[in-house]
Coordinates of C-alpha atoms in Angstrom, one line a residue:
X1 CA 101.8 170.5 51.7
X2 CA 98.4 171.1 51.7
X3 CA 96.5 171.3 48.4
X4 CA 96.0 175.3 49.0
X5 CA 99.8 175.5 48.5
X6 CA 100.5 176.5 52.6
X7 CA 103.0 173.9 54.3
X8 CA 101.8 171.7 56.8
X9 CA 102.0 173.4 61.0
X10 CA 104.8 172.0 62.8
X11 CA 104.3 171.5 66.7
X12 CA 104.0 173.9 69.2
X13 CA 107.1 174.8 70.6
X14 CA 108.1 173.2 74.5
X15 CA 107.5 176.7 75.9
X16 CA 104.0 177.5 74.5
X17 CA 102.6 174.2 75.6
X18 CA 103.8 174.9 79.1
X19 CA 101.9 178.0 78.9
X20 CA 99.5 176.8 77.5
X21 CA 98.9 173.8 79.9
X22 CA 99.1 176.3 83.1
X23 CA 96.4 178.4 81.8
X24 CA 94.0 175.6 80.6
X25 CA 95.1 174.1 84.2
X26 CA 94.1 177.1 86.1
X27 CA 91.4 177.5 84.2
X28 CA 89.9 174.1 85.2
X29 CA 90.6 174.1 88.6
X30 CA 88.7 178.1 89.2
X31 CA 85.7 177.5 86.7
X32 CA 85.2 173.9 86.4
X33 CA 82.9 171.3 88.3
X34 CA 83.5 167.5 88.2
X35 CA 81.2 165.2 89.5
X36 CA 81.2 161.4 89.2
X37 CA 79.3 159.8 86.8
X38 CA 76.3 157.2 87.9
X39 CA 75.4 154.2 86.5
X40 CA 72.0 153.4 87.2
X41 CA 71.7 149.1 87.4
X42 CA 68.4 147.7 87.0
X43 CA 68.3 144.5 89.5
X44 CA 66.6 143.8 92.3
X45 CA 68.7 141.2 94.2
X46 CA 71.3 144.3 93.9
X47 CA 68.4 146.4 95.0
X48 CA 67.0 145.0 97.7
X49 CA 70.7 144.0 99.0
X50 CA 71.6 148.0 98.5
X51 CA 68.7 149.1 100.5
X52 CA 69.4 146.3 103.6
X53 CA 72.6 148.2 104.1
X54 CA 71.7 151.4 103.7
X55 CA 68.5 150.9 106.1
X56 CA 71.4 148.9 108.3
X57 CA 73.6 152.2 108.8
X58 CA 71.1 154.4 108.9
X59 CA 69.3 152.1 112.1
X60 CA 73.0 152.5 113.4
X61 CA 73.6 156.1 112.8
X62 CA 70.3 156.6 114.8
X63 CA 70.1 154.3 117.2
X64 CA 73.6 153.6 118.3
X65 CA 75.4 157.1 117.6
X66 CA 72.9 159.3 118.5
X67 CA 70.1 157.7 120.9
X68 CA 72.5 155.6 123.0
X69 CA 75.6 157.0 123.0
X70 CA 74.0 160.8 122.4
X71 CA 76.8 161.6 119.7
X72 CA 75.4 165.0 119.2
X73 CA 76.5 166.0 122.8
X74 CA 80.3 166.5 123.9
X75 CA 80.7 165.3 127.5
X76 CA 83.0 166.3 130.9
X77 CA 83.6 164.2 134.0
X78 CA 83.3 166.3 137.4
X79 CA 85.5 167.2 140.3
X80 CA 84.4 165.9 143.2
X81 CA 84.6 165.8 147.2
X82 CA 83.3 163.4 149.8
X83 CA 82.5 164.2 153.5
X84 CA 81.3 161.5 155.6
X85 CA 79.8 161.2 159.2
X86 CA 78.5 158.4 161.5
X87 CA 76.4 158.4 164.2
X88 CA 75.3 155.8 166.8
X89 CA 76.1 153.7 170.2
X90 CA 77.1 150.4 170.6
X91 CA 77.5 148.4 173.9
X92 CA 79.4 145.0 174.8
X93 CA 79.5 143.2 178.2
X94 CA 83.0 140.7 177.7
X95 CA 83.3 138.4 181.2
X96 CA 81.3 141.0 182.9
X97 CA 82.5 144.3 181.8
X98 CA 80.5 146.7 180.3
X99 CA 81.2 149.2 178.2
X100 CA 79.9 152.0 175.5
X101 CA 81.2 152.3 172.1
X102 CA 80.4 155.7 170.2
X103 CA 81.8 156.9 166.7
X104 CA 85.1 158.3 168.2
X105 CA 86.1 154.6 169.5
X106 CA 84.6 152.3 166.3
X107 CA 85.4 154.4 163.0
X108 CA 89.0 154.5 161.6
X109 CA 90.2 156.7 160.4
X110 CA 88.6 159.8 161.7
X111 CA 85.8 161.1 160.4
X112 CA 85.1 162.5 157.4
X113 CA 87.7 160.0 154.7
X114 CA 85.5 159.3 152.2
X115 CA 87.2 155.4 152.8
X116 CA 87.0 154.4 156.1
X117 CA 86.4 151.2 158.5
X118 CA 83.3 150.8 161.1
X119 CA 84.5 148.2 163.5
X120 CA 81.9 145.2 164.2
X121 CA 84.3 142.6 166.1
X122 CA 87.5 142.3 168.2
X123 CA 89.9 140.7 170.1
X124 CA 91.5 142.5 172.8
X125 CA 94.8 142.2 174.6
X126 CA 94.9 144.5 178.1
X127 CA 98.2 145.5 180.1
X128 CA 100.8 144.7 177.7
X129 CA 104.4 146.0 178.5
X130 CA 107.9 145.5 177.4
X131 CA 109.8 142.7 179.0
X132 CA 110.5 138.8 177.7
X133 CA 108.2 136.4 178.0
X134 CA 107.3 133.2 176.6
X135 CA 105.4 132.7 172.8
X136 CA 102.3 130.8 172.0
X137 CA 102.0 127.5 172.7
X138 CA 101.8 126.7 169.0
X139 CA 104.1 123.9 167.3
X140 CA 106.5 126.4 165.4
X141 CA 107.3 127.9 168.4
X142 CA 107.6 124.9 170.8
X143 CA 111.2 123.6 171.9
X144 CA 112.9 120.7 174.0
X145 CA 116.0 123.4 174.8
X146 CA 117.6 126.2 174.5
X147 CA 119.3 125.1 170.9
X148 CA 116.2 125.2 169.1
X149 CA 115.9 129.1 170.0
X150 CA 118.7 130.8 168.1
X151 CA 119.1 134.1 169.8
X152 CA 118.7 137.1 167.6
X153 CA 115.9 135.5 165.2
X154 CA 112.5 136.9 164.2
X155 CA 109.9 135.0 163.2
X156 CA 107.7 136.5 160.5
X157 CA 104.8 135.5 161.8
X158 CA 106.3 136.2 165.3
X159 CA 105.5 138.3 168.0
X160 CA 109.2 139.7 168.9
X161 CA 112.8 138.8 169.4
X162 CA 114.2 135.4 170.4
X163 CA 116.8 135.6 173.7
X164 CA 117.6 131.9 172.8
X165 CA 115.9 130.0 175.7
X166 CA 113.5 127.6 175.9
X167 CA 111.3 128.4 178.8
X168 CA 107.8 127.0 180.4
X169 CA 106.9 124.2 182.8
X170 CA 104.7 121.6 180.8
X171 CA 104.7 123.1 177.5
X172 CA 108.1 124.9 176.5
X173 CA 108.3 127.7 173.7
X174 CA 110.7 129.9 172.7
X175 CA 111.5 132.9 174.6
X176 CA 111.1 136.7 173.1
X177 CA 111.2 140.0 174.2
X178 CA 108.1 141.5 173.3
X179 CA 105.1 143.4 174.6
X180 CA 104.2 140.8 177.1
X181 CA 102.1 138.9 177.1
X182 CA 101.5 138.3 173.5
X183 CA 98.4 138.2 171.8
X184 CA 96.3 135.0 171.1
X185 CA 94.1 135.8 168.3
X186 CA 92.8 132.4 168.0
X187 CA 89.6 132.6 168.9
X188 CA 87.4 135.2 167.3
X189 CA 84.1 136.1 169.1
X190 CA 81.1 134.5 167.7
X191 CA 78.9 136.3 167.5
X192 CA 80.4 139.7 166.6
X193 CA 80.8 141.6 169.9
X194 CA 79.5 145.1 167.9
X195 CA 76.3 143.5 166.7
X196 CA 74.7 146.7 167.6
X197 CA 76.3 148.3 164.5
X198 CA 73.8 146.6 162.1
X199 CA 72.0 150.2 163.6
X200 CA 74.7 152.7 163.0
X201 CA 73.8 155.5 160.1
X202 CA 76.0 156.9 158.1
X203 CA 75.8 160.5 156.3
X204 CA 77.2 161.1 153.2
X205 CA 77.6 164.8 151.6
X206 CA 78.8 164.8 148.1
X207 CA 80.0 167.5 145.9
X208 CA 80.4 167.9 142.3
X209 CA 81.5 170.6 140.1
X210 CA 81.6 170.2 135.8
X211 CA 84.4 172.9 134.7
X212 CA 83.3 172.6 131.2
X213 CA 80.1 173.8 131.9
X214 CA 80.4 175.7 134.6
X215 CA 77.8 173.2 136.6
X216 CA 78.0 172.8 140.4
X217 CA 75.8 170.3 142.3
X218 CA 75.3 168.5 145.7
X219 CA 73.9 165.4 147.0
X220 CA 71.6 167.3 148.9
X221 CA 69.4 168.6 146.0
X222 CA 66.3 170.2 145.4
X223 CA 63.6 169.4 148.4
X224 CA 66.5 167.9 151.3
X225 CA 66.1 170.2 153.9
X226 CA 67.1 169.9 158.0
X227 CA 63.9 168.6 158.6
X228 CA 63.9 165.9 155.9
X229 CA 67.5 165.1 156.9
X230 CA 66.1 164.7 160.5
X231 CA 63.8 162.1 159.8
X232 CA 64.8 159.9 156.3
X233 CA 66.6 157.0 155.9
X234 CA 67.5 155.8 152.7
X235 CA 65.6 153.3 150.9
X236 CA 66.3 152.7 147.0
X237 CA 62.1 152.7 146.4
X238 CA 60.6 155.3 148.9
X239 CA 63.5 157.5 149.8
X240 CA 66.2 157.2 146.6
X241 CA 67.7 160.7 147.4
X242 CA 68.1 160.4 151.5
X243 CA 72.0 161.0 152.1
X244 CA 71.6 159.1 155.6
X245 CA 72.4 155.4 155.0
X246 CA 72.1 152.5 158.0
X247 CA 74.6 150.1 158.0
X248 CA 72.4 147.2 157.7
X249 CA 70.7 148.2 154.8
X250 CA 74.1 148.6 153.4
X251 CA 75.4 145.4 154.1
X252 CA 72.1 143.6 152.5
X253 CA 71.7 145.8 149.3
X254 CA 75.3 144.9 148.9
X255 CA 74.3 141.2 148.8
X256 CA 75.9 140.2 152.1
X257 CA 74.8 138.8 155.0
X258 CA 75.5 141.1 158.5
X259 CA 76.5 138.7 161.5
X260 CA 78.7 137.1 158.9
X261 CA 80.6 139.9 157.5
X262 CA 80.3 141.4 161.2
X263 CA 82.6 138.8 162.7
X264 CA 85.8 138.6 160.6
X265 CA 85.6 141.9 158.6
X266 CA 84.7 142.6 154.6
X267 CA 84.5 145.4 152.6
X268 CA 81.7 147.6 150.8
X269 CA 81.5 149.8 147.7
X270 CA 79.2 152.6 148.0
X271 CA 79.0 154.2 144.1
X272 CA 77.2 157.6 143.8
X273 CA 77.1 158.1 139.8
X274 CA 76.0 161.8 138.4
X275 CA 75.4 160.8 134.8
X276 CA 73.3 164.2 134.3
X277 CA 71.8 165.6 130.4
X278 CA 72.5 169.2 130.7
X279 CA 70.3 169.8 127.7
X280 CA 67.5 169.4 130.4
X281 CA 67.3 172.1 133.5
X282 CA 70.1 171.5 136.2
X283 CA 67.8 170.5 138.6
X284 CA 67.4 167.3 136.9
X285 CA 70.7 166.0 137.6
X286 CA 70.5 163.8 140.4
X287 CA 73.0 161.4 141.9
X288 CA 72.4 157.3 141.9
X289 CA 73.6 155.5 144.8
X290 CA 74.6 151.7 144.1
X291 CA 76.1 149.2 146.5
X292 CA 78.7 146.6 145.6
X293 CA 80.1 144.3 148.0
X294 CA 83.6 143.6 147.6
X295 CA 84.7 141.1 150.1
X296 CA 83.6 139.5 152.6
X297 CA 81.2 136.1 153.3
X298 CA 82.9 133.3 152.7
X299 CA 80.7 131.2 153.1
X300 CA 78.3 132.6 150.5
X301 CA 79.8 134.8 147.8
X302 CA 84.0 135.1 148.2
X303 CA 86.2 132.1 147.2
X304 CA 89.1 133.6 148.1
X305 CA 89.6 131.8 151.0
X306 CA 93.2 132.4 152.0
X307 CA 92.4 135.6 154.0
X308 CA 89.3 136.2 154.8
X309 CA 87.4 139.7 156.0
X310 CA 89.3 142.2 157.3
X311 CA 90.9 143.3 159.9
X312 CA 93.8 145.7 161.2
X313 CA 95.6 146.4 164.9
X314 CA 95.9 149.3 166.5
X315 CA 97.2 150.0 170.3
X316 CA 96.0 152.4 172.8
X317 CA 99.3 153.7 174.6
X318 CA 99.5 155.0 178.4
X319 CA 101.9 155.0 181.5
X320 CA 100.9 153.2 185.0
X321 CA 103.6 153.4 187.6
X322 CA 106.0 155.2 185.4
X323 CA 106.2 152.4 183.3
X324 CA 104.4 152.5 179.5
X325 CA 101.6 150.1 179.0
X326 CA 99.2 149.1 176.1
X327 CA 96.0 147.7 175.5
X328 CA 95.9 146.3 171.9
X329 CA 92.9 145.9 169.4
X330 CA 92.6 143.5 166.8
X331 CA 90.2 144.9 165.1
X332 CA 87.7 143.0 162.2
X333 CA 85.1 145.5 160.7
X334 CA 83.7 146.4 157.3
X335 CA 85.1 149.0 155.2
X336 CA 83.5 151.6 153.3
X337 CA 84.9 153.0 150.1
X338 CA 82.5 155.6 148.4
X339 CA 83.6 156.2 144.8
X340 CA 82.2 158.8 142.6
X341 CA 81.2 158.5 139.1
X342 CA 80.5 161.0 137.0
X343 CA 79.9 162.1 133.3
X344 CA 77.6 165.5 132.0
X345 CA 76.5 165.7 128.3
X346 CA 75.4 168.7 126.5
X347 CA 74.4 169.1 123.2
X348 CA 77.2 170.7 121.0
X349 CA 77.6 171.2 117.2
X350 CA 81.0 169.6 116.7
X351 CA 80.5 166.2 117.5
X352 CA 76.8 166.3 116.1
X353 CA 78.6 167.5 112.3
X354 CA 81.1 164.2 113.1
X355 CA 78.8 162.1 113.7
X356 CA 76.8 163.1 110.9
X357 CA 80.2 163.1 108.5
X358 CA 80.8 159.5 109.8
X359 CA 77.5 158.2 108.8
X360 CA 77.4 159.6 106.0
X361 CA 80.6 157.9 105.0
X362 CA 79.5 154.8 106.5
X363 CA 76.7 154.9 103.5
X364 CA 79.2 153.6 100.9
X365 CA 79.7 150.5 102.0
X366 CA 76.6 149.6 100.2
X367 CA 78.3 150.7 97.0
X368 CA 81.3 149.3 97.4
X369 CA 79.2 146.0 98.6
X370 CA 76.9 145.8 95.2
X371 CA 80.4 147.3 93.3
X372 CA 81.6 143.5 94.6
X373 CA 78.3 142.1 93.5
X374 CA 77.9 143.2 90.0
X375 CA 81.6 142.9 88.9
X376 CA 82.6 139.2 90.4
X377 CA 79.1 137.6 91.2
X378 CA 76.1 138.1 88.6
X379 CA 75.6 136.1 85.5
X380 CA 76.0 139.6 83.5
X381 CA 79.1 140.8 85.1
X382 CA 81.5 141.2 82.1
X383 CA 78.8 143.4 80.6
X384 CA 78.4 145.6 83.6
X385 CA 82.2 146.0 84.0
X386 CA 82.0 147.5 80.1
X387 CA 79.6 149.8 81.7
X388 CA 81.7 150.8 84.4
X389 CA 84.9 150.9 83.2
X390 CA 85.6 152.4 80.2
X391 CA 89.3 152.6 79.0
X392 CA 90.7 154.7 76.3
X393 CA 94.4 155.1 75.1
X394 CA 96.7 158.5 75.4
X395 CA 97.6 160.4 73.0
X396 CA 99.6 163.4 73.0
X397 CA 97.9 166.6 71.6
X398 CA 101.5 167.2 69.9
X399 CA 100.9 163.6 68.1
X400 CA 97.2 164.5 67.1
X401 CA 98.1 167.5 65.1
X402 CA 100.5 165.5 63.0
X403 CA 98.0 162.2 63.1
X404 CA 95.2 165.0 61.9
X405 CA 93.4 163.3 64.9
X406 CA 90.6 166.1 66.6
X407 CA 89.9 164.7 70.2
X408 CA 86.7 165.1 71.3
X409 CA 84.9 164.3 74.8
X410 CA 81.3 162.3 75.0
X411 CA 79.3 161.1 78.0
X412 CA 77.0 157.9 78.1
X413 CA 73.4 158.9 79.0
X414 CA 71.9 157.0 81.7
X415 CA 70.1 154.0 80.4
X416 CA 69.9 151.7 83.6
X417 CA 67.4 152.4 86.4
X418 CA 68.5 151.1 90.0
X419 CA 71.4 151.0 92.6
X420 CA 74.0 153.3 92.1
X421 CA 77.2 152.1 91.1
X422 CA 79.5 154.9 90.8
X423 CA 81.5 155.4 87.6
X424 CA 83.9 157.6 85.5
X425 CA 83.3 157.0 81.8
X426 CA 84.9 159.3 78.9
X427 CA 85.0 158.0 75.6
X428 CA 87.9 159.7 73.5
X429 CA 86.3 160.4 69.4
X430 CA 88.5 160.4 67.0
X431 CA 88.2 161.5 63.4
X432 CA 90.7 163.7 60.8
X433 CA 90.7 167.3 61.1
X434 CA 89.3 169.4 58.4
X435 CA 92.4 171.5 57.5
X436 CA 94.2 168.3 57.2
X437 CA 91.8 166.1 55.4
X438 CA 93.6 166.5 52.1
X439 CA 96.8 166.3 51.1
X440 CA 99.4 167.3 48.4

């Protein structure tokens, strides 16, 4: 009782605190504002150490994300199409027998595969027909009777089917039905019968289209007309932009060496990269011819010894007397593979807000950095955790009414000057309520 005779207020009832709670709760949540408290540290090894890290992601936000890798621009790779064309002659004289050589008899396959072979070398293997005759007078085919030719076997590295006799006059080897007479490939031509294609020139029309952007360009830009066409040859200092290549210059920007890769074969990588800023006028995106040489040389770059160049068959078929003949190629020549590589930027508001979002998140390392400083490392570190970290105990608002305990909320000013160590600090007041300070 108090001492004006009224009895002493019980507790709210369950239900009126509810209500109460949801409206105080709703309350908060549409006309309150919370923002973290800041304690303000005077130090400068925390200082300085703050600022290196800040100065460190901002030098990252700037010159990584947006400088070099232009985070402020979204980006789409192109769809593309490669046509191809080669031009020139080439002429051989083998024991006396000349012949011409143009496009439709050295490139394979036709023209216009934007990967395709230009034959430099070859061995050649004239009037083959069907019938048995004897194999190669090499030791895994050589016999002393017909019991060391099982009939029915193929060799792997044989040229066709074993009747099971052993046939010759000085040397004996196995006899095979085959296209007769097999082919020695022994001994390569040195040097490279097709030297002549060091000369050849190769034209190379590439198209490119950027959906997302609705972008469509060609290797034959801005100032390539016939007449420039007519009369350029490419040349990565004078003529960057000519679409007409000549094999040689190929072969050397690639790093190899010509009358070597010309006699057993190799193979080059022609790389035309659009990498184009759409930010700036179309006309500024341009393709970038590079030249990669992907084997070949053994003598000077490949290791892989175990097969060296390149090199393929093919067989030219016709009839002579009614009966089908063959001449067969072995070819060795270099082959082309043009690739296309492409990426288009263009500035764009999404990405630019991410990246921005990102380093701007990236900034708190530094506090969480000196956070790690102040609390476990500094001399004064059990008085800056006071500061903060302040902890208070719970009490129920039902208890406080019957303690005659009036809660009340007060902040810290700012007393420290420095870094910013971030920091949620309410101190809980108590003292007796004044219609309970006196009792019966």
């Amino acid at each position: 009782m108090h001492a004006s005779g009224m009895e002493r207020p019980s507790c709210l009832s369950r239900s009126s605190k509810m209500n109460s709670y949801i409206t105080n709760a709703l309350s908060d949540f549409f006309f309150k504002y919370e923002t973290p408290r800041q304690v303000l540290v005077r130090n400068r090894r925390v200082g300085v150490v703050c600022r290196l890290i800040q100065l460190g992601v901002l030098a990252y936000i700037i010159g990584w994300v947006f400088i070099y890798e232009k985070g402020y621009q979204s980006t789409d790779t192109a769809v593309s199409s490669v046509f191809t064309k080669m031009k020139g002659v080439g002429y051989t004289n083998v024991d006396g027998e000349e012949r011409v050589w143009d496009m439709v008899d050295y490139v394979f396959p036709e023209q216009g595969d934007s990967s395709f072979v230009v034959m430099t070398n070859y061995i050649i293997t004239k009037g083959q027909k069907m019938g048995k005759c004897p194999e190669l007078t090499e030791p895994r085919y050589l016999c002393n009777s017909d019991s060391d030719c099982e009939r029915g076997i193929i060799e792997r590295t044989g040229h066709g089917h074993m009747t099971g006799k052993c046939v010759g006059n000085t040397t004996k080897t196995c006899e095979v039905v085959a296209w007769c007479p097999v082919e020695d490939d022994h001994a390569i031509p040195d040097p490279a019968l097709l030297m002549s294609a060091e000369n050849y020139t190769l034209f190379i029309k590439n198209s490119v289209t950027f959906p997302a952007y609705g972008v469509k360009r060609s290797n034959l830009v801005e100032g390539i007309d016939n007449q420039y066409i007519k009369s350029c040859v490419y040349d990565p200092t004078t003529s960057p932009l000519c679409p007409i290549f000549r094999l040689g210059d190929l072969v050397q920007l690639s790093g190899f060496n010509f009358a070597t890769i010309a006699k057993v074969g190799g193979a080059i990588g022609i790389v035309i990269d659009w990498t184009c800023n759409l930010d700036y006028d179309q006309s500024e995106c341009k393709p970038v011819y590079t030249f990669h040489g992907l084997y070949g040389n053994p003598n000077e770059i490949d290791m892989a010894r175990a097969s060296v160049g390149y090199n393929f068959r093919y067989a030219k078929h016709y009839m002579e007397d009614k009966q089908e003949k063959r001449t067969l190629l072995k070819v060795f020549g270099i082959r082309f593979d043009i690739i296309v590589r492409s990426v288009a930027r263009k500035f764009d508001i999404i990405p630019t807000l991410t990246a921005i979002g990102s380093g701007v998140g990236i900034f708190g390392v530094a506090t969480v950095v000196c956070d790690l400083i102040l609390l476990y490392l500094l001399p004064k570190r059990e008085f800056y955790n006071n500061m903060k970290f302040k902890v208070t105990e719970t009490v129920e608002q039902c208890d406080n009414l019957r303690l005659g305990i009036n809660t009340f909320i007060y902040y810290i000013p700012d007393v420290y000057a420095g870094p910013q160590v971030s920091a949620n600090i309410i101190l809980q007041h108590k003292e007796p309520l004044d219609e309970f300070s006196s009792e019966k």
